[in-house]
Amino acid sequence: MAREVYLLLLLLFCGRTISEWQPLPQMPSETLDFGYVPHKIYNTNAYYEPGTIGILFHIVHAFLCIVQPNYFPQDLFKKLALQTFGNKPGDYQKAVYYEIGFIILGALGILFVLLLPLIGLCFCLCRCCDNCGGEMHQRQKKNANCRRGCFASLLLVATLISSIGVFFAYAANQHLTSQVRGARGLMNNNFKDLQMFLNGTPGQINYLVNQYNTTKKKALSDLNNVGTLLGSRVWEQLGKEVYPALDAALTMAGAIRETKEALENVSGCLEMLQEGTEKLHTSLMDVMEDLIDTLNDSACMATQAASTCNLIRNSLNQLTINANYSKVSYTLHASVKRLGYAAFNDTPELIRDQTKNILSDIKSILENVGSNITAFTKKLPIQKILTDFTVYLAQNEAYVEYYFPLVEQYDFYRWLGCLILCCMVILILVFFYLGLLCGTCGYDKNATPTTRGCVSNTGGNFLMAGVTFSFLFSWLLMLTVVVTFITGGNMEKLICESFDDKTLFQVRHSI
C-alpha cells in the first residue's frame, strides 16, 4: 500500500513540476435515460375524499385512540398465523391488556343492557302496587323553582347531545349505504383495470428487458474511461490533503536541488582531496625514512638523547593516512538512484498485476447477464400465467356480479334496521322536547296537581312517555352500539390502521 501511495504522490509531483498542476480531465456526467414504461390510463380513482363525513371519522378515530392507545400487536398476530398462540401463559395476558379498553366499555354496555330493563320492571311493579308515583297535593319549597330549572336544563342538555348522536348515526348509516351502492361501479372499474394491467404486462416486461442494453452501454462506457473517472474522483477526494503535502514536497525539491549542487561541489573537492592525500602520503613516507635514518645515527645512542629518540621512533606509525573517500561517492550516487527510480521501475508490474483481465472479465459478465435475462424471459411462461389469471379474474367478476344484488338487499335490511333505531330514539327525544316545551309554557306556580292546565298536564305525559320508551328501547339501542363498536373498533385498529401504515404487510413478510 505504501508503494502505491508513494507512486501516486510521485506522479502527481512530477505532473505539477512539468505542467504546473494541470487538472485531470473529467468525463461529462450522464444519467441513464430509460424512457417511459408503457402504461395504461386506469379508471379507478386511487384517492378517496370523505367530504363532510370526514369530521365524524376524525371524532371516532380520536375516541378510538383514547380507548385503544396500544401499538399493533405484531407478536400476537405472528403467533396466531403460526398457530402457536396460547403455548405460553403470557399470551392471553397480552391479548387482554391490548383489548382492555374495549373490554371495559363492553362490560359497561352489557351492564346497561341488563340493568335498564330490570330497573324499568321494578318501577312497573312498584307502580302496580301503588307504592310510587306522584301525589295529589303539592308542597311549595323555597328552592323548588331552582331545582325545577336545574332538572329542565340537565334534561335539555342531555336531549341535545342525544340529538347530535342521532344525527351522526343517521349520517353514518346513509354514508355506508351510499358506499355500498357505489361499490358495484368501483368493482367493475377494478376488474377492468386489472384486465387492462394484464393485457399490458407482456409489453412492459419486454420493454424492461430491452432496457438492459442501455445499462450495459453505460457500464461499458464507464469501464473504457475508468482511468479518467476514477482519477478525477481520487483527485477531488485527496486534493485537500495532498496539495499541502505536495507544496512541502516542492519546497523539499528545491532544497534537494541545492543540496545536489553542494554535493557535486563536495565531490569535486573530494577528488582534489584524494590527489592531495596521495602527495601528502608520499611526502610523509619520505619524511619517515629520513627520520628513521636520523634515529639510527650514533648520536641517538647517547644516554641523554636515547629517551627522546625512542619517543620519536614510537610515534612514526601515526604518520600514515587511513582515510577512504570512495564510500562517500558511492553513497551520493547509489542512494539517489535507488530512491528516485525504484518506484518507476516497479510501475509496469504494479499496473499489470492490478488490472490484469479485470475489464475483459467485467465485459464478459455484462454480456452473460444480458443473455441470461433474455433466456429467462423466454423460459418463463408469462402468457400461460396471464391467461390463467384472466380466467380466474373473469370467474371472480361473475361471482361478484351474481351475489352483489344479495349484498345490496342485505344492506337495505341493515339500513332499514338502523333507521328504525334512529326513529325510536328520535321519538323519545321528541317526547322530551315536547314535555319540556309544554311544561315550561303551561307552568303555573299557583295551580295544584288537580287544577293544572291541559298544556302542563300534556307536558308531563310527554315526559312520562319519553321515560317509558327509554326503558323499553334503550337497552336494544345500547346492545347494537356495543356490538358494532367492539367489532368496528377492532377492525379499525387491527386491520385498517395496520393496512394504512403497512404494518400488516411487515408482519406477513416476517412469517
PDB file of N, CA and C in Angstrom, residues 32-33 39 42 45 51 57 65 72 79 130 156 188 227 236 259 316 384 407 410 425 462:
ATOM      1  N   LEU A  32     -28.729   7.847 -16.789  1.00  0.00           N
ATOM      2  CA  LEU A  32     -29.376   6.787 -17.566  1.00  0.00           C
ATOM      3  C   LEU A  32     -30.796   7.197 -17.904  1.00  0.00           C
ATOM      4  N   ASP A  33     -31.133   7.163 -19.156  1.00  0.00           N
ATOM      5  CA  ASP A  33     -32.465   7.522 -19.618  1.00  0.00           C
ATOM      6  C   ASP A  33     -33.128   6.263 -20.148  1.00  0.00           C
ATOM      7  N   HIS A  39     -47.691   2.359 -20.241  1.00  0.00           N
ATOM      8  CA  HIS A  39     -48.715   2.177 -19.215  1.00  0.00           C
ATOM      9  C   HIS A  39     -50.070   2.593 -19.774  1.00  0.00           C
ATOM     10  N   TYR A  42     -55.864   4.095 -16.132  1.00  0.00           N
ATOM     11  CA  TYR A  42     -56.836   3.305 -15.391  1.00  0.00           C
ATOM     12  C   TYR A  42     -58.026   4.165 -14.971  1.00  0.00           C
ATOM     13  N   ASN A  45     -60.166   5.590  -9.279  1.00  0.00           N
ATOM     14  CA  ASN A  45     -59.564   6.728  -8.593  1.00  0.00           C
ATOM     15  C   ASN A  45     -58.925   6.239  -7.296  1.00  0.00           C
ATOM     16  N   GLY A  51     -65.337  13.910   2.337  1.00  0.00           N
ATOM     17  CA  GLY A  51     -66.282  15.019   2.373  1.00  0.00           C
ATOM     18  C   GLY A  51     -66.582  15.452   3.801  1.00  0.00           C
ATOM     19  N   PHE A  57     -65.420  10.933  11.062  1.00  0.00           N
ATOM     20  CA  PHE A  57     -64.316   9.970  11.076  1.00  0.00           C
ATOM     21  C   PHE A  57     -63.217  10.400  12.037  1.00  0.00           C
ATOM     22  N   CYS A  65     -58.454   6.167  19.682  1.00  0.00           N
ATOM     23  CA  CYS A  65     -57.091   6.312  20.207  1.00  0.00           C
ATOM     24  C   CYS A  65     -57.087   6.428  21.728  1.00  0.00           C
ATOM     25  N   PHE A  72     -49.767  -1.821  17.427  1.00  0.00           N
ATOM     26  CA  PHE A  72     -50.241  -3.037  16.778  1.00  0.00           C
ATOM     27  C   PHE A  72     -49.502  -4.252  17.355  1.00  0.00           C
ATOM     28  N   LYS A  79     -48.044 -15.232  16.147  1.00  0.00           N
ATOM     29  CA  LYS A  79     -48.384 -16.492  16.819  1.00  0.00           C
ATOM     30  C   LYS A  79     -49.705 -17.044  16.325  1.00  0.00           C
ATOM     31  N   ASP A 130     -99.009   0.485  43.847  1.00  0.00           N
ATOM     32  CA  ASP A 130     -99.350   1.806  44.393  1.00  0.00           C
ATOM     33  C   ASP A 130     -98.347   2.272  45.451  1.00  0.00           C
ATOM     34  N   LEU A 156     -82.536  19.134  29.049  1.00  0.00           N
ATOM     35  CA  LEU A 156     -82.374  19.756  27.738  1.00  0.00           C
ATOM     36  C   LEU A 156     -80.983  19.484  27.171  1.00  0.00           C
ATOM     37  N   ASN A 188     -66.427  -2.869 -10.770  1.00  0.00           N
ATOM     38  CA  ASN A 188     -66.350  -3.013 -12.229  1.00  0.00           C
ATOM     39  C   ASN A 188     -65.107  -2.315 -12.778  1.00  0.00           C
ATOM     40  N   GLY A 227     -10.094   5.034 -16.028  1.00  0.00           N
ATOM     41  CA  GLY A 227      -8.957   5.800 -15.532  1.00  0.00           C
ATOM     42  C   GLY A 227      -9.321   7.246 -15.273  1.00  0.00           C
ATOM     43  N   GLU A 236     -10.397  14.726  -6.553  1.00  0.00           N
ATOM     44  CA  GLU A 236     -11.287  15.552  -5.746  1.00  0.00           C
ATOM     45  C   GLU A 236     -11.240  15.179  -4.274  1.00  0.00           C
ATOM     46  N   THR A 259      21.063  21.005  -2.417  1.00  0.00           N
ATOM     47  CA  THR A 259      21.941  20.016  -1.785  1.00  0.00           C
ATOM     48  C   THR A 259      22.730  19.244  -2.830  1.00  0.00           C
ATOM     49  N   LEU A 316      56.302   7.212  14.911  1.00  0.00           N
ATOM     50  CA  LEU A 316      56.389   7.236  13.447  1.00  0.00           C
ATOM     51  C   LEU A 316      55.184   6.562  12.778  1.00  0.00           C
ATOM     52  N   LYS A 384     -48.994 -18.009 -20.378  1.00  0.00           N
ATOM     53  CA  LYS A 384     -49.851 -19.003 -19.717  1.00  0.00           C
ATOM     54  C   LYS A 384     -50.324 -18.491 -18.349  1.00  0.00           C
ATOM     55  N   VAL A 407     -76.074  -8.729  -1.692  1.00  0.00           N
ATOM     56  CA  VAL A 407     -75.417  -7.811  -0.752  1.00  0.00           C
ATOM     57  C   VAL A 407     -76.214  -6.519  -0.632  1.00  0.00           C
ATOM     58  N   TYR A 410     -79.292  -7.202   1.563  1.00  0.00           N
ATOM     59  CA  TYR A 410     -78.975  -7.237   2.993  1.00  0.00           C
ATOM     60  C   TYR A 410     -78.590  -5.853   3.516  1.00  0.00           C
ATOM     61  N   VAL A 425     -85.198   6.466  18.768  1.00  0.00           N
ATOM     62  CA  VAL A 425     -84.509   7.472  19.590  1.00  0.00           C
ATOM     63  C   VAL A 425     -85.096   8.858  19.319  1.00  0.00           C
ATOM     64  N   PHE A 462     -95.938  13.718  28.146  1.00  0.00           N
ATOM     65  CA  PHE A 462     -94.857  13.521  27.181  1.00  0.00           C
ATOM     66  C   PHE A 462     -93.567  13.056  27.873  1.00  0.00           C
TER      67      PHE A 462
END
